[in-house]
mmCIF file of C-alpha atoms in Angstrom:
data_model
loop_
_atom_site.group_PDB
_atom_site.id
_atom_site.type_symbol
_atom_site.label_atom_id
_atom_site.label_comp_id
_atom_site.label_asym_id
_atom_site.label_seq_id
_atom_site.Cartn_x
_atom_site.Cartn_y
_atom_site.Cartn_z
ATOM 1 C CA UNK A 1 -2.375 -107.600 -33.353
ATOM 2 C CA UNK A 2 -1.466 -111.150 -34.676
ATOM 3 C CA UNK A 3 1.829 -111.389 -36.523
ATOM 4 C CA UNK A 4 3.805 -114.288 -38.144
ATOM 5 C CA UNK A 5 7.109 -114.691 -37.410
ATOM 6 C CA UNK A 6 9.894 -116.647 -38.117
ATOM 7 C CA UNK A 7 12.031 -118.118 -41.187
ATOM 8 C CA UNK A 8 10.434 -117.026 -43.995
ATOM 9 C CA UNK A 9 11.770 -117.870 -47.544
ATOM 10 C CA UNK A 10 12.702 -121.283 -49.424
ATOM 11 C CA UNK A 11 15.466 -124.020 -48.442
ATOM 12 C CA UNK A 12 18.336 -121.726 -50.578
ATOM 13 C CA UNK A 13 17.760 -118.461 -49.462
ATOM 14 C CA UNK A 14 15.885 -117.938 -45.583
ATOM 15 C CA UNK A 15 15.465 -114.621 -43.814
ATOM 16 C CA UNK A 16 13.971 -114.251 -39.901
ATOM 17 C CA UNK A 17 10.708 -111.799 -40.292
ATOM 18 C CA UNK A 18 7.204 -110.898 -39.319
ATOM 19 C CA UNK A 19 4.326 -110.540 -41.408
ATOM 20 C CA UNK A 20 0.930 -109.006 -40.778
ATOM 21 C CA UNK A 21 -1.314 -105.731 -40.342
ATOM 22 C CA UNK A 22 0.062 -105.209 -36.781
ATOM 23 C CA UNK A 23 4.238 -105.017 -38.631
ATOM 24 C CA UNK A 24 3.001 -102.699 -41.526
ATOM 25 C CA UNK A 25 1.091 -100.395 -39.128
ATOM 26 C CA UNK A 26 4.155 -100.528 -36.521
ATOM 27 C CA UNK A 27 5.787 -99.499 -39.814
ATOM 28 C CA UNK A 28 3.610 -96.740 -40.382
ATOM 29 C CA UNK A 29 4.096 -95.360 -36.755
ATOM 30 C CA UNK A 30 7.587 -95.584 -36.834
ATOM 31 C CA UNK A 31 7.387 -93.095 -39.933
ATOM 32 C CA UNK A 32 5.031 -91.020 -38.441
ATOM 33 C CA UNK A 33 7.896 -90.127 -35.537
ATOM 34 C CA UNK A 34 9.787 -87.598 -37.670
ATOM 35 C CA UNK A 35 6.034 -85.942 -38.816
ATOM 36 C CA UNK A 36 5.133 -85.330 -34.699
ATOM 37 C CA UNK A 37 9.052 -84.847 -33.660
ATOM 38 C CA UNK A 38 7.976 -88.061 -31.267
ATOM 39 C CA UNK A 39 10.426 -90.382 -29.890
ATOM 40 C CA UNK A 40 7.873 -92.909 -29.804
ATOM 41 C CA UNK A 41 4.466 -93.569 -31.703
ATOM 42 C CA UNK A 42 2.103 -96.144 -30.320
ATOM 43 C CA UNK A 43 -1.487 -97.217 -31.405
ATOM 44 C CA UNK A 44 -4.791 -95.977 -29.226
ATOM 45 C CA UNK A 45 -5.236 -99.896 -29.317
ATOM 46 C CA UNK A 46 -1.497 -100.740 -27.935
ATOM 47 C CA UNK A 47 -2.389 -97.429 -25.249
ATOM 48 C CA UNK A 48 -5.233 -98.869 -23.640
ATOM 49 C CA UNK A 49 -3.468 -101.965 -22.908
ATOM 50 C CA UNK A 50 -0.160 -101.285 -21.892
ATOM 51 C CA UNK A 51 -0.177 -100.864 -17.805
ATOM 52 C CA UNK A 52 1.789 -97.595 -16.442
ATOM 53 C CA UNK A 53 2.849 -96.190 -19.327
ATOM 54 C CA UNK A 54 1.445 -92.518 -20.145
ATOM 55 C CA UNK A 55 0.937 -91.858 -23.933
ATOM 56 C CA UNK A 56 -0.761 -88.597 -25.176
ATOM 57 C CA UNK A 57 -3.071 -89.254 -28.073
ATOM 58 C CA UNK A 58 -2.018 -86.841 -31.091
ATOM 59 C CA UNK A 59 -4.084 -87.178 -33.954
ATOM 60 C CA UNK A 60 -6.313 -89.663 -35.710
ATOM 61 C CA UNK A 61 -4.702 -91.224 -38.254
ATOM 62 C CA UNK A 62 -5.609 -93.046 -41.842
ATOM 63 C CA UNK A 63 -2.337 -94.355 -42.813
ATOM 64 C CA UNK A 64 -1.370 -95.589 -46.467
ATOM 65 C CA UNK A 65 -2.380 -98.794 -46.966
ATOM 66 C CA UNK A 66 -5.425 -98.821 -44.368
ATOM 67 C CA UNK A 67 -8.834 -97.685 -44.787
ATOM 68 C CA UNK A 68 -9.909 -97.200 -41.122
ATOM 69 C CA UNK A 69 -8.200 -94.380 -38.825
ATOM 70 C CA UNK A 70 -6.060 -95.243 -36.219
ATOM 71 C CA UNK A 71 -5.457 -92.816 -33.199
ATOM 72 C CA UNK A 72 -2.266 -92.492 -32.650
ATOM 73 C CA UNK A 73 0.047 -91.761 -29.700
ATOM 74 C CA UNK A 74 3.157 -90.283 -28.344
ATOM 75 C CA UNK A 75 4.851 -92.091 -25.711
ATOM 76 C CA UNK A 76 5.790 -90.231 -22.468
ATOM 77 C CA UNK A 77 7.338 -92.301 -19.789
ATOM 78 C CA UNK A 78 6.061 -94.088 -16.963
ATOM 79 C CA UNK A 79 3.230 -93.330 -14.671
ATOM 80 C CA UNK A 80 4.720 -94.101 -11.522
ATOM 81 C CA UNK A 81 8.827 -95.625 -10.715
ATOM 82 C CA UNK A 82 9.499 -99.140 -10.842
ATOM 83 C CA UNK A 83 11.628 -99.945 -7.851
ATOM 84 C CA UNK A 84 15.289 -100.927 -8.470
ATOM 85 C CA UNK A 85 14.835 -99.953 -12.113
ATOM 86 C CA UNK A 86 17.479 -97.444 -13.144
ATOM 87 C CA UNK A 87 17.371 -94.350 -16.040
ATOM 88 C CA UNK A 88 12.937 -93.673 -15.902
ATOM 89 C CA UNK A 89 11.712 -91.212 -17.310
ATOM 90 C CA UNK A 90 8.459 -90.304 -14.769
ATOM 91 C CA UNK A 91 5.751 -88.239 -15.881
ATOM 92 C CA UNK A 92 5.160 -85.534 -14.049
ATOM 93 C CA UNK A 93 1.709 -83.727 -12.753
ATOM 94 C CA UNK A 94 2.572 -80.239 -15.217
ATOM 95 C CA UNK A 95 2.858 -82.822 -18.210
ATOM 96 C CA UNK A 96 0.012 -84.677 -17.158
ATOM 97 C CA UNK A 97 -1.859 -81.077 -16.919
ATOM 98 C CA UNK A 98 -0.189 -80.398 -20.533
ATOM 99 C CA UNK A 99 -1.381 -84.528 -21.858
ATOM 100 C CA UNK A 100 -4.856 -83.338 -20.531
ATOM 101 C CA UNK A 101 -4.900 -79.863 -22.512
ATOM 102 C CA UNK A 102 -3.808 -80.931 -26.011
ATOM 103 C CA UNK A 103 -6.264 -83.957 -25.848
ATOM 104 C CA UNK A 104 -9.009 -81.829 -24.906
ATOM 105 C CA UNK A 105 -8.138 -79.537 -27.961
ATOM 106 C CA UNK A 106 -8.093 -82.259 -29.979
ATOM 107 C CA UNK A 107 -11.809 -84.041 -28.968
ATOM 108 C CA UNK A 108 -12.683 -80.344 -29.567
ATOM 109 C CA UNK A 109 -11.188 -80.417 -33.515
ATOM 110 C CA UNK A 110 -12.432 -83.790 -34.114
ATOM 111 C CA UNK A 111 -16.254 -82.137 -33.090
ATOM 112 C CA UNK A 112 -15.630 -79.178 -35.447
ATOM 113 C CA UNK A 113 -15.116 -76.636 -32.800
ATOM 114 C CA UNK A 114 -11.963 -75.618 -34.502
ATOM 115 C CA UNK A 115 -12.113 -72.134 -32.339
ATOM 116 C CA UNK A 116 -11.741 -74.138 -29.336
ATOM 117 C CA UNK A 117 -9.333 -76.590 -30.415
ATOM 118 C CA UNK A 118 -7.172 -73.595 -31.120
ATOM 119 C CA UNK A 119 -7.789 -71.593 -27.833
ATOM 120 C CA UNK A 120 -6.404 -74.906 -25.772
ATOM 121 C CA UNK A 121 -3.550 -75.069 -28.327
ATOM 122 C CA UNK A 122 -2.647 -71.752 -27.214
ATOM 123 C CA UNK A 123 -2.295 -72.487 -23.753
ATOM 124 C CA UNK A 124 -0.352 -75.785 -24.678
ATOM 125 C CA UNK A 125 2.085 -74.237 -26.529
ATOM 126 C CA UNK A 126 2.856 -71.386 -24.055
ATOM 127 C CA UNK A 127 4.071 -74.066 -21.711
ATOM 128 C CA UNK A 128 5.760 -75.968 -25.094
ATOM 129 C CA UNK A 129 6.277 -73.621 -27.837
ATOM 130 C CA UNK A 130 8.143 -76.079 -29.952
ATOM 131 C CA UNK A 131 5.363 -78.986 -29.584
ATOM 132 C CA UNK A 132 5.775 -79.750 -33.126
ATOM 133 C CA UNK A 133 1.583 -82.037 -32.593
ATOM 134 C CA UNK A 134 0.277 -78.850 -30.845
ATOM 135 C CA UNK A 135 1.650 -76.721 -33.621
ATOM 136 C CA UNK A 136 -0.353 -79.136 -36.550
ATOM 137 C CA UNK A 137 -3.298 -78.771 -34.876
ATOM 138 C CA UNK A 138 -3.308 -74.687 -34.491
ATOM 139 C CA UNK A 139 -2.543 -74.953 -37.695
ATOM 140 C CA UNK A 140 -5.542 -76.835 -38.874
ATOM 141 C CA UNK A 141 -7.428 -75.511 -36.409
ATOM 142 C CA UNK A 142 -7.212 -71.903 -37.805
ATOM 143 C CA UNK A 143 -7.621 -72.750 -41.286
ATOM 144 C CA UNK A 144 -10.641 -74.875 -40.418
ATOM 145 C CA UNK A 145 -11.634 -71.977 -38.487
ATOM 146 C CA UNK A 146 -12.059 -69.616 -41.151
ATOM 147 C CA UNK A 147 -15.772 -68.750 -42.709
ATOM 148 C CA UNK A 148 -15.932 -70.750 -45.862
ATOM 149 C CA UNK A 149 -12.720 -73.243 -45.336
ATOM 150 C CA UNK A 150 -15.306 -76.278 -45.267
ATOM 151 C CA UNK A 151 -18.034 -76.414 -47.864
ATOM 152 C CA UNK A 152 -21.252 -77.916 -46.448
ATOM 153 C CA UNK A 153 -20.818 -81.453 -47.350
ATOM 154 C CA UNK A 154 -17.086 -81.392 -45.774
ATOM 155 C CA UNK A 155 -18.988 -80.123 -42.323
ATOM 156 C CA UNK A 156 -21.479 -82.887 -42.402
ATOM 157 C CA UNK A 157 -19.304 -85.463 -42.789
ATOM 158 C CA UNK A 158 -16.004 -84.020 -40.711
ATOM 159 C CA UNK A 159 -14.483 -86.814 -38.619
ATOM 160 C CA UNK A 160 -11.056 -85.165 -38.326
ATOM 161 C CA UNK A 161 -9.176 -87.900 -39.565
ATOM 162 C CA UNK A 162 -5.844 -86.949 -41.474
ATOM 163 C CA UNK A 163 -4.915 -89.165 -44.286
ATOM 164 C CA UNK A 164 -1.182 -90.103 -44.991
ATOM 165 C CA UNK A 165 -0.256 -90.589 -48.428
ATOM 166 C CA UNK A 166 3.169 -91.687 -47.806
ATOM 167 C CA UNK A 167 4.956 -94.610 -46.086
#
């Protein structure tokens, strides 16, 4: 997104900064990190344009101070090597098969089909039983699950979206 940058301030006191939507919601991401035990928190937005980079989408996200959802995604590493580039971190096919699982699980909570989301949890977390994402989603999944957990307005207008209160 578009950002100002630069000196920012009066002639007796100056201070190099950006401004915008794009540096409050990088902000917001950046928090999010500890939340998903992710290195690194992207937009769906900044996913679908950056070239060989594998990100897994984790959960769809309203964060404080923003009234639409934004997807949001982990990081992985690179899709293929960069030649003559030292230290990358590759994905490999098994996480790709693992990227492939959780995302299906989620498309399958965000339709209300919490029985399935949790059933391709499962197999996610037998290959990563400390996915702290995979382990949110089970969660929610189950208690979604249950007879009763939404009342009939809830199921009608269920988009899946989890709202941050904090920073």
């Amino acid at each position: 997104g578009m950002v100002l940058s630069g000196n920012l301030g009066s002639e007796t006191k100056m201070k190099f900064g950006c401004m915008g939507d794009a540096v409050n919601l990088a902000s917001r991401l950046e928090g999010l990190c500890k939340n998903y035990d992710a290195g690194i928190l992207c937009s769906g937005e900044t996913r679908q344009k950056a070239e060989g980079i594998v990100a897994r989408a984790l959960d769809l996200v309203q964060v404080k101070g923003k009234t639409e959802p934004t997807m949001i995604c982990e990081v992985l590493g690179r899709d293929a090597p960069i030649p003559d580039e030292p230290a990358q971190s590759v994905v490999t096919s098994e996480q790709m098969v693992q990227v492939q699982l959780y995302e299906e699980a989620l498309r399958a909570y965000h339709k209300a089909d919490f029985t399935r989301a949790a059933d391709l949890v499962h197999k996610v977390l037998e290959k990563q039983p400390e996915d702290k994402a995979a382990l949110s989603l089970l969660e929610r999944a189950t208690r979604y699950a249950e007879p009763g957990a939404l009342n009939d307005k809830e199921a009608l207008d269920w988009t899946g979206v989890v709202v941050m209160m904090d920073k």
